[in-house]
PDB file of C-alpha atoms in Angstrom:
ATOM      1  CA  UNK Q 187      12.621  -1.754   4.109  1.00  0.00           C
ATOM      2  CA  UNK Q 188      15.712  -3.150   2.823  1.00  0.00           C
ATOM      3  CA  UNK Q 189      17.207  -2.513  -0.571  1.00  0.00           C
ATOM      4  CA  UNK Q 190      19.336  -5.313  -1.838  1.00  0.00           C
ATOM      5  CA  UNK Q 191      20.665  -5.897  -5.336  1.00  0.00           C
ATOM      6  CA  UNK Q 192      20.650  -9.496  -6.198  1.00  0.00           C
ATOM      7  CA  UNK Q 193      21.564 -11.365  -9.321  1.00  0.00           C
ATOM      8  CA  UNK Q 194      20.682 -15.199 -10.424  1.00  0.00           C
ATOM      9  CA  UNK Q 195      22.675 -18.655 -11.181  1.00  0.00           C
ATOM     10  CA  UNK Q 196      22.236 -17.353 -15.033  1.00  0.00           C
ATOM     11  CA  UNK Q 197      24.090 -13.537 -14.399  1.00  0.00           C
ATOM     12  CA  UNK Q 198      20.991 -11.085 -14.447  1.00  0.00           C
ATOM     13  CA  UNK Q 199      20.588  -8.312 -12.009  1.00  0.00           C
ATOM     14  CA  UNK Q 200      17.726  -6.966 -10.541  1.00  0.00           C
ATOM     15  CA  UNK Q 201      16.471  -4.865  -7.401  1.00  0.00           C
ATOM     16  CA  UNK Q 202      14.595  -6.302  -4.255  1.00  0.00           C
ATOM     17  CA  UNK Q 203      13.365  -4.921  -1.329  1.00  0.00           C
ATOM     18  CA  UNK Q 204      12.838  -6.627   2.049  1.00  0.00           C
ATOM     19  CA  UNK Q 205      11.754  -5.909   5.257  1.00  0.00           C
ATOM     20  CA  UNK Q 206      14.933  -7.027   6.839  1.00  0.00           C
ATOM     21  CA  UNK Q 207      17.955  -9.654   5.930  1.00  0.00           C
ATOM     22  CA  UNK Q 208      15.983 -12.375   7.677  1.00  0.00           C
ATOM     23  CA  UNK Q 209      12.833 -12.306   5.359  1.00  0.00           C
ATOM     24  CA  UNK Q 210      14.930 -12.283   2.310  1.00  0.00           C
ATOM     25  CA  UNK Q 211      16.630 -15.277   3.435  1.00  0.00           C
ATOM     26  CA  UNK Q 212      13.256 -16.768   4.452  1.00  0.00           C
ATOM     27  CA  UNK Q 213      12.160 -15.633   0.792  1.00  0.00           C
ATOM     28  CA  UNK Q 214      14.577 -17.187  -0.948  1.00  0.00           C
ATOM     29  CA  UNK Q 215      14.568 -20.081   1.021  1.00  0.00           C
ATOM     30  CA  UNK Q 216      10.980 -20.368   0.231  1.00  0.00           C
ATOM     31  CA  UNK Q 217      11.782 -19.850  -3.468  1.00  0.00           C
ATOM     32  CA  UNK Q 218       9.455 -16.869  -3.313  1.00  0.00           C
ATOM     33  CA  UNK Q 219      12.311 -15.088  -5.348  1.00  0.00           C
ATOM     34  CA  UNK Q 220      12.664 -15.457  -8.468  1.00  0.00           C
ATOM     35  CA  UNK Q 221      14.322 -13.564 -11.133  1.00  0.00           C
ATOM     36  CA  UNK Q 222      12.202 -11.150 -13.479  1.00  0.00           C
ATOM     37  CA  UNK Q 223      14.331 -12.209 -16.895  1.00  0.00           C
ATOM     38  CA  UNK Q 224      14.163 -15.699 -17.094  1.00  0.00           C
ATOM     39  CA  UNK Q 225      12.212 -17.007 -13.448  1.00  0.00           C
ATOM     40  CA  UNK Q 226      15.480 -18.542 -11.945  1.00  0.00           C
ATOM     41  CA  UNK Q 227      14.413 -19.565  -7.843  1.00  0.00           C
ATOM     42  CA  UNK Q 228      18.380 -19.685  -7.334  1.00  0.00           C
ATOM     43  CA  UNK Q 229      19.121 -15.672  -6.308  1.00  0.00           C
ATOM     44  CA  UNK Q 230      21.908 -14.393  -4.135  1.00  0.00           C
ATOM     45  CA  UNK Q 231      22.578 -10.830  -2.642  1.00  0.00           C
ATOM     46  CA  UNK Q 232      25.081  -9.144  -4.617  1.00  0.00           C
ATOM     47  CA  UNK Q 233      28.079  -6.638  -3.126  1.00  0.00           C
ATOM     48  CA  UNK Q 234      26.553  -2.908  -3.165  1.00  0.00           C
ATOM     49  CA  UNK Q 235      27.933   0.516  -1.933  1.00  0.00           C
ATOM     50  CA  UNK Q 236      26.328   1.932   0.927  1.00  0.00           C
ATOM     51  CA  UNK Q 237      23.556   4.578   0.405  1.00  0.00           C
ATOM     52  CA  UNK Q 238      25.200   8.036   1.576  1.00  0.00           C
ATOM     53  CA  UNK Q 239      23.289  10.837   2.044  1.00  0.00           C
ATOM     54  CA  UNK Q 240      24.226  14.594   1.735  1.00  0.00           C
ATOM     55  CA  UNK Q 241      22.311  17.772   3.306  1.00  0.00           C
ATOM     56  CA  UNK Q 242      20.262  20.080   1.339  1.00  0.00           C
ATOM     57  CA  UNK Q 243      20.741  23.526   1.526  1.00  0.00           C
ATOM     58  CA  UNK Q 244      17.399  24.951   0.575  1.00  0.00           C
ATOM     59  CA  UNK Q 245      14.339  22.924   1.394  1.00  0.00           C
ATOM     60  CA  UNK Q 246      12.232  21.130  -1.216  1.00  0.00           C
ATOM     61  CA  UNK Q 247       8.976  22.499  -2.813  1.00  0.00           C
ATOM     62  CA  UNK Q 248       5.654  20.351  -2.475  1.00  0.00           C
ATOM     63  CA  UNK Q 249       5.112  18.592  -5.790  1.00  0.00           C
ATOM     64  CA  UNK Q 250       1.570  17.147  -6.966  1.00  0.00           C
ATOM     65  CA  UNK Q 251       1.273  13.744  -5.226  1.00  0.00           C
ATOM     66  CA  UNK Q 252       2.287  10.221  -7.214  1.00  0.00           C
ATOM     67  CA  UNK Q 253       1.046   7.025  -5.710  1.00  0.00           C
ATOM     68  CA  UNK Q 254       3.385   4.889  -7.557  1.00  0.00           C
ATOM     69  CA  UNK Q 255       5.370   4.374 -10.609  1.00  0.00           C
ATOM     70  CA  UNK Q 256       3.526   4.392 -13.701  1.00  0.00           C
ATOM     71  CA  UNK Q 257       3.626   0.779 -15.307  1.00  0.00           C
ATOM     72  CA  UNK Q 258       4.600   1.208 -19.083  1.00  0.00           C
ATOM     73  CA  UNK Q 259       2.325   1.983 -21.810  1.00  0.00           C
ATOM     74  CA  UNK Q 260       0.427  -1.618 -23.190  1.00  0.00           C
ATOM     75  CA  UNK Q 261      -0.261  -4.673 -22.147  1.00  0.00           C
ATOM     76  CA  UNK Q 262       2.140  -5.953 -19.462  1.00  0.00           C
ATOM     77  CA  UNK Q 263       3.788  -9.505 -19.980  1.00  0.00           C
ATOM     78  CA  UNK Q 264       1.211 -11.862 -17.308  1.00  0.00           C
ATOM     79  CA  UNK Q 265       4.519 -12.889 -15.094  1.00  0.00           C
ATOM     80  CA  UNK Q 266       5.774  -9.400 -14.906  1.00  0.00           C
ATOM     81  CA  UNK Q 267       1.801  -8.613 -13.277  1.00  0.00           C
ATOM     82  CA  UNK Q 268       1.678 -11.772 -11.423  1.00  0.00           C
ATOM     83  CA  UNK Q 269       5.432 -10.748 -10.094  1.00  0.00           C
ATOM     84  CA  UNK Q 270       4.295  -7.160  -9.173  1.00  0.00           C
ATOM     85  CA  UNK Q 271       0.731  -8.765  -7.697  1.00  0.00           C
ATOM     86  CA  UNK Q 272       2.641 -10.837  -5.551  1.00  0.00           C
ATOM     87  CA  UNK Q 273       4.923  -8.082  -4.216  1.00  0.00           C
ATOM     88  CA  UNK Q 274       2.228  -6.056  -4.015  1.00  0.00           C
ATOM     89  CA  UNK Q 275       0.359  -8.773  -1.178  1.00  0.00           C
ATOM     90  CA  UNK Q 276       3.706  -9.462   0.247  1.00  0.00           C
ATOM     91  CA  UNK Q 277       3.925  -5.504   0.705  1.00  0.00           C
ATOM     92  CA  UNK Q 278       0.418  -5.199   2.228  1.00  0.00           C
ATOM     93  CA  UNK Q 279       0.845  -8.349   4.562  1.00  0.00           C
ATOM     94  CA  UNK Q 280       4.078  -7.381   6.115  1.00  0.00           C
ATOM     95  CA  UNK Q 281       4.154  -3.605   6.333  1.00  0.00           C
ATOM     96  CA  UNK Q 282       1.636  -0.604   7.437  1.00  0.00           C
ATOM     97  CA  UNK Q 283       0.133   1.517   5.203  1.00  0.00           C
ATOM     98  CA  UNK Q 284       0.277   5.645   6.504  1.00  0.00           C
ATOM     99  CA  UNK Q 285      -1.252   7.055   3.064  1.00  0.00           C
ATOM    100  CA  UNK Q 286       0.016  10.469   2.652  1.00  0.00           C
ATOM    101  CA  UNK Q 287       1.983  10.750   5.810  1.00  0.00           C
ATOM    102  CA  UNK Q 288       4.693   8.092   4.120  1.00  0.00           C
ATOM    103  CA  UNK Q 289       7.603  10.814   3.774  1.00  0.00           C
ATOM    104  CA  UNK Q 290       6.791  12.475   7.313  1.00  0.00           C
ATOM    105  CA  UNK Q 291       6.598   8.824   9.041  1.00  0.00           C
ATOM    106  CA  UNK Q 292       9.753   7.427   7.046  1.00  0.00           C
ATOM    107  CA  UNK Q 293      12.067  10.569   8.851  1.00  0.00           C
ATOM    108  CA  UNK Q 294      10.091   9.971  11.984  1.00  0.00           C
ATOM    109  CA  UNK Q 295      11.487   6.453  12.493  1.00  0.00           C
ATOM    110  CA  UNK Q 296      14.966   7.140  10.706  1.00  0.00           C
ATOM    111  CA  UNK Q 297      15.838   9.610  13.314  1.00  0.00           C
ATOM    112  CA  UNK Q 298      14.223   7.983  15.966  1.00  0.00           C
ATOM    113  CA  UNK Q 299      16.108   7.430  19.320  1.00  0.00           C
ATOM    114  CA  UNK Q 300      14.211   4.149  19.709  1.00  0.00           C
ATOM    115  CA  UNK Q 301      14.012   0.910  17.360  1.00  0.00           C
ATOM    116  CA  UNK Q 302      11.223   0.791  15.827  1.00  0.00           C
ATOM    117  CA  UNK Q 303       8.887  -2.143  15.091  1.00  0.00           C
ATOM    118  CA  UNK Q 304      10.462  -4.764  12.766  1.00  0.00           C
ATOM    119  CA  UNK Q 305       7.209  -3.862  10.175  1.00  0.00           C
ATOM    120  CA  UNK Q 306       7.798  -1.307   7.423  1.00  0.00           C
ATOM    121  CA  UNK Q 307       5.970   1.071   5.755  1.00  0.00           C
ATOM    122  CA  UNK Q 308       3.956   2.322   2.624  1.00  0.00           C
ATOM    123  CA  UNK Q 309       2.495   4.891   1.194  1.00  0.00           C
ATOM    124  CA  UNK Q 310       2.376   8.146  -0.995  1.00  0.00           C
ATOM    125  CA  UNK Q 311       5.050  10.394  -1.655  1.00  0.00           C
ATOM    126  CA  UNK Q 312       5.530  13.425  -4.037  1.00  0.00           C
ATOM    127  CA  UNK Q 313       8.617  12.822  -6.015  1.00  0.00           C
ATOM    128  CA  UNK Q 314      10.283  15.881  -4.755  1.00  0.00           C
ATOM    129  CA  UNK Q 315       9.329  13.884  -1.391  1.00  0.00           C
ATOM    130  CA  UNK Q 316      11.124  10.971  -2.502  1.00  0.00           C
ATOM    131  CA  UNK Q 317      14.117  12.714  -3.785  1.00  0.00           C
ATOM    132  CA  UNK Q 318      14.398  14.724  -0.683  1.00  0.00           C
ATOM    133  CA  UNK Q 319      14.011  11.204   1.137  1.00  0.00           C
ATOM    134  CA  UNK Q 320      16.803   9.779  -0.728  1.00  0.00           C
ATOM    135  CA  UNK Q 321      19.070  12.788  -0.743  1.00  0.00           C
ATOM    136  CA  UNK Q 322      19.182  12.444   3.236  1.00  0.00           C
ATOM    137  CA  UNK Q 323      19.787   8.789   3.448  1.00  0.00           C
ATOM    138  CA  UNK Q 324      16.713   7.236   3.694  1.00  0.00           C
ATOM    139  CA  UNK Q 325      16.384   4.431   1.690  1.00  0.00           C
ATOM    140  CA  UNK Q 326      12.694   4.070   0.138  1.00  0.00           C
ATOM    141  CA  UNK Q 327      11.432   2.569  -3.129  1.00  0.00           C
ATOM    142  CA  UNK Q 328       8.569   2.911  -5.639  1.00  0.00           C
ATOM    143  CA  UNK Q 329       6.640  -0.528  -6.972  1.00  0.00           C
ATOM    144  CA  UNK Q 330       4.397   0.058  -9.108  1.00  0.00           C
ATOM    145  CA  UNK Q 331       1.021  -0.886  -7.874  1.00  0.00           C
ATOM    146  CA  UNK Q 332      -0.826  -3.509  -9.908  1.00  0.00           C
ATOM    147  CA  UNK Q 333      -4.340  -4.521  -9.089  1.00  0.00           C
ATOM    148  CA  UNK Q 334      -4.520  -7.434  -6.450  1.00  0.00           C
ATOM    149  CA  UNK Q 335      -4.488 -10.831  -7.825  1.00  0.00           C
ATOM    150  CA  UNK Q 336      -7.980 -11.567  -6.453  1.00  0.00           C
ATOM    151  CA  UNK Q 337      -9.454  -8.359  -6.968  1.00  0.00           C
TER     152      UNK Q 337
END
């Protein structure tokens, strides 16, 4: 997955993640995305700093397992769940789910010799798994997992 930080025609800023540059472009050409603050279909990629990562010294503790962010106390606004429900199919259609196994799978195919298949990946991670991701390079992300729009 692809991080990208993109902003709309009216100046807001939010996160998106993407399988690869080609299916945001095919995304926003489809006017699939859309800003969270005020629904604006005209979104742009905006400059970021490359992710660096820096070696640990000790290795990490397991840490009780989290599935996904939390989603905040109360009611949620209905675009912000019909946002999240449509990233969550988008998610499921386009990438593999390895359960438990997501931190051991997401080194496996960052040091891998080989390309690996254009499809990403989700799954569990501790947060010590995540941070431990993150602090060697790997780029990952946590949505938080809504129910499915038809379920």
């Amino acid at each position: 997955m692809i991080h990208y930080q993109l902003c709309c025609d009216h100046g807001h800023s939010f996160d998106g993640w993407f399988r690869d540059s080609a299916g945001f472009e095919r995304q926003a050409a489809a006017k699939l995305v859309d800003c969270p603050e005020c629904g604006s279909h005209a979104v742009t990629r905006a400059l970021m700093a490359p992710a660096l990562g820096k070696p640990r010294a000790t290795p990490v503790a397991p840490a009780a397992p989290v599935a996904a962010v939390a989603p905040p106390p109360g009611p949620m606004p209905a675009k912000l769940v019909a946002l999240l429900q449509r990233v969550r199919a988008e998610v499921e259609a386009n990438c593999d789910y390895v359960g438990p196994a997501f931190a051991e799978e997401a080194r496996r195919r960052a040091r891998a010799a080989e390309p690996e298949p254009p499809r990403g990946i989700y799954g569990e991670a501790t947060e010590a798994e995540a941070e431990a991701l993150r602090d060697e390079g790997i780029e990952i992300g946590q949505v938080p997992w809504v129910p499915r729009a038809d379920g």
